[in-house]
Amino acid sequence: MKEAIRRKRKQLGCLPRSKYDIIVRCLNGSFDVPVKKRTPEENNCLAMIRKRKDFELGDRGSLLCGGKQVLVKEDLPRFVEKMFMENKGCGARVIYNKLKVNYTGFSEQAILEILYNSKYYHEKYPRFTNKPKPKTISEEEPGKRWQIDIINMKNQSVSYKGST
């Protein structure tokens, strides 16, 4: 007897709020748009529900996929910031591994982009890559360009062996 090979299902990507709401309405049974009036986004969501059999609703009306709560694309920065602050600053991989235990619908790359665009990450881990390039000064002939700094030193008296 051959054992059935379990194929790994493609991971669910970040859903925008509009698609999330359409899927929740379909699972609730309150989606009643006629077929001819459906938008391409609504048709896409209905096809996604037909293809993926692991969508269900949680106790508070939240969308679950494979037993994990689906995060909305607009809410992901809030979850990343919360996890970053709870762990007192950590990288994208740590945040990804901690979030994927309970949530789905995001990638490590999406978390990395959120961190790079956030102020709290750059306050914790400053990158000094925005330094100006040194300006090279070239002269046409020797001694053409002179720069003299004149400093008033009357207030700063200097003494050497008792005399100024």
Tab-separated table of C-alpha atoms in Angstrom:
chain	number	residue	atom	x	y	z
A	1	MET	CA	0.000	0.000	0.000
A	2	LYS	CA	1.248	3.383	-0.926
A	3	GLU	CA	0.918	6.092	1.626
A	4	ALA	CA	-0.762	9.239	0.491
A	5	ILE	CA	1.710	12.021	-0.072
A	6	ARG	CA	0.598	15.210	1.594
A	7	ARG	CA	1.176	18.191	-0.594
A	8	LYS	CA	2.038	21.428	1.039
A	9	ARG	CA	-0.668	23.971	0.363
A	10	LYS	CA	0.323	27.358	-0.985
A	11	GLN	CA	0.384	29.898	1.808
A	12	LEU	CA	-2.331	32.516	1.913
A	13	GLY	CA	-1.008	35.980	1.041
A	14	CYS	CA	-1.937	39.285	2.640
A	15	LEU	CA	-5.609	40.021	2.088
A	16	PRO	CA	-6.798	43.605	1.751
A	17	ARG	CA	-9.730	44.652	3.929
A	18	SER	CA	-12.199	44.526	1.008
A	19	LYS	CA	-11.402	40.886	0.124
A	20	TYR	CA	-11.420	39.917	3.808
A	21	ASP	CA	-14.915	41.383	4.222
A	22	ILE	CA	-16.215	39.617	1.093
A	23	ILE	CA	-14.948	36.235	2.308
A	24	VAL	CA	-16.444	36.776	5.782
A	25	ARG	CA	-19.811	37.734	4.242
A	26	CYS	CA	-19.738	34.591	2.064
A	27	LEU	CA	-19.023	32.368	5.048
A	28	ASN	CA	-21.750	34.099	7.089
A	29	GLY	CA	-24.240	33.542	4.296
A	30	SER	CA	-25.009	37.243	3.933
A	31	PHE	CA	-23.399	37.614	0.480
A	32	ASP	CA	-26.272	37.997	-1.978
A	33	VAL	CA	-24.922	39.881	-4.995
A	34	PRO	CA	-26.373	38.649	-8.318
A	35	VAL	CA	-23.904	36.902	-10.615
A	36	LYS	CA	-24.036	39.551	-13.346
A	37	LYS	CA	-23.386	42.393	-10.885
A	38	ARG	CA	-20.339	40.841	-9.221
A	39	THR	CA	-17.035	42.635	-9.501
A	40	PRO	CA	-13.817	40.815	-10.476
A	41	GLU	CA	-12.676	41.090	-6.853
A	42	GLU	CA	-15.843	39.347	-5.634
A	43	ASN	CA	-15.438	36.603	-8.241
A	44	ASN	CA	-11.810	36.182	-7.171
A	45	CYS	CA	-12.845	35.777	-3.525
A	46	LEU	CA	-15.541	33.237	-4.382
A	47	ALA	CA	-13.035	31.211	-6.417
A	48	MET	CA	-10.605	31.369	-3.498
A	49	ILE	CA	-13.272	29.955	-1.165
A	50	ARG	CA	-14.062	27.150	-3.628
A	51	LYS	CA	-10.400	26.192	-4.068
A	52	ARG	CA	-9.363	26.451	-0.434
A	53	LYS	CA	-11.490	24.274	1.787
A	54	ASP	CA	-9.879	25.432	5.039
A	55	PHE	CA	-11.678	28.793	5.465
A	56	GLU	CA	-13.938	29.066	8.505
A	57	LEU	CA	-15.224	31.688	10.922
A	58	GLY	CA	-13.911	32.045	14.455
A	59	ASP	CA	-15.951	32.687	17.597
A	60	ARG	CA	-15.748	36.485	17.266
A	61	GLY	CA	-16.507	36.490	13.541
A	62	SER	CA	-12.870	36.563	12.488
A	63	LEU	CA	-11.673	34.655	9.443
A	64	LEU	CA	-9.639	31.507	10.088
A	65	CYS	CA	-7.575	29.628	7.536
A	66	GLY	CA	-6.213	26.274	8.643
A	67	GLY	CA	-7.068	27.069	12.264
A	68	LYS	CA	-5.063	30.324	12.268
A	69	GLN	CA	-6.492	33.823	12.197
A	70	VAL	CA	-6.030	35.651	8.878
A	71	LEU	CA	-4.392	39.059	9.213
A	72	VAL	CA	-5.575	41.948	7.085
A	73	LYS	CA	-2.900	43.823	5.151
A	74	GLU	CA	-3.837	47.138	6.798
A	75	ASP	CA	-3.576	45.647	10.329
A	76	LEU	CA	-0.199	43.959	9.834
A	77	PRO	CA	1.935	47.030	10.810
A	78	ARG	CA	0.092	47.235	14.138
A	79	PHE	CA	0.797	43.558	14.898
A	80	VAL	CA	4.456	43.924	13.882
A	81	GLU	CA	4.923	46.981	16.114
A	82	LYS	CA	3.228	45.232	19.044
A	83	MET	CA	5.459	42.158	18.673
A	84	PHE	CA	8.558	44.355	18.243
A	85	MET	CA	7.814	46.239	21.473
A	86	GLU	CA	6.941	43.079	23.434
A	87	ASN	CA	10.274	41.499	22.515
A	88	LYS	CA	12.184	44.734	23.206
A	89	GLY	CA	13.395	44.940	19.625
A	90	CYS	CA	14.001	41.956	17.388
A	91	GLY	CA	14.442	41.166	13.731
A	92	ALA	CA	11.955	40.253	11.033
A	93	ARG	CA	12.585	36.506	11.281
A	94	VAL	CA	11.860	36.408	15.030
A	95	ILE	CA	8.665	38.418	14.568
A	96	TYR	CA	7.611	36.181	11.657
A	97	ASN	CA	8.167	32.980	13.645
A	98	LYS	CA	6.262	34.312	16.667
A	99	LEU	CA	3.333	35.605	14.617
A	100	LYS	CA	2.959	32.511	12.422
A	101	VAL	CA	2.044	30.388	15.455
A	102	ASN	CA	-1.386	32.044	15.714
A	103	TYR	CA	-1.794	34.051	12.497
A	104	THR	CA	-1.533	33.549	8.745
A	105	GLY	CA	-1.641	35.774	5.676
A	106	PHE	CA	1.755	37.487	5.766
A	107	SER	CA	5.360	36.854	4.804
A	108	GLU	CA	8.756	37.550	6.299
A	109	GLN	CA	9.454	39.961	3.441
A	110	ALA	CA	6.304	41.965	4.269
A	111	ILE	CA	7.419	42.216	7.910
A	112	LEU	CA	10.892	43.319	6.806
A	113	GLU	CA	9.442	46.100	4.645
A	114	ILE	CA	7.278	47.299	7.539
A	115	LEU	CA	10.294	47.366	9.848
A	116	TYR	CA	12.440	49.264	7.345
A	117	ASN	CA	9.723	51.896	6.929
A	118	SER	CA	9.061	52.288	10.656
A	119	LYS	CA	10.484	54.858	13.027
A	120	TYR	CA	10.637	52.584	16.081
A	121	TYR	CA	12.921	50.088	14.305
A	122	HIS	CA	15.387	52.758	13.181
A	123	GLU	CA	15.500	54.284	16.664
A	124	LYS	CA	16.536	50.900	18.050
A	125	TYR	CA	18.856	49.895	15.187
A	126	PRO	CA	20.262	52.986	13.473
A	127	ARG	CA	21.964	52.496	10.129
A	128	PHE	CA	24.464	55.143	9.165
A	129	THR	CA	24.233	54.737	5.423
A	130	ASN	CA	23.089	58.238	4.574
A	131	LYS	CA	26.450	59.953	5.045
A	132	PRO	CA	27.360	62.545	2.429
A	133	LYS	CA	30.099	61.634	0.014
A	134	PRO	CA	33.311	63.603	0.560
A	135	LYS	CA	33.628	66.457	-1.881
A	136	THR	CA	36.890	66.469	-3.792
A	137	ILE	CA	38.479	69.838	-4.416
A	138	SER	CA	40.611	70.207	-7.480
A	139	GLU	CA	42.719	73.226	-8.398
A	140	GLU	CA	43.676	74.394	-11.823
A	141	GLU	CA	47.112	75.617	-10.707
A	142	PRO	CA	49.089	75.385	-7.449
A	143	GLY	CA	48.365	78.054	-4.853
A	144	LYS	CA	45.197	79.296	-6.521
A	145	ARG	CA	42.933	78.313	-3.679
A	146	TRP	CA	43.895	79.320	-0.134
A	147	GLN	CA	41.774	79.062	2.957
A	148	ILE	CA	42.677	80.849	6.178
A	149	ASP	CA	40.818	80.499	9.462
A	150	ILE	CA	41.025	83.611	11.624
A	151	ILE	CA	40.323	83.035	15.309
A	152	ASN	CA	40.172	85.644	18.056
A	153	MET	CA	42.357	84.325	20.899
A	154	LYS	CA	42.448	87.384	23.242
A	155	ASN	CA	40.147	85.675	25.755
A	156	GLN	CA	42.308	82.551	25.811
A	157	SER	CA	45.615	83.717	27.214
A	158	VAL	CA	48.471	81.266	27.059
A	159	SER	CA	51.383	81.338	29.468
A	160	TYR	CA	54.756	79.705	29.037
A	161	LYS	CA	57.207	79.653	31.972
A	162	GLY	CA	55.331	82.454	33.733
A	163	SER	CA	55.106	84.886	30.812
A	164	THR	CA	52.225	85.348	28.417
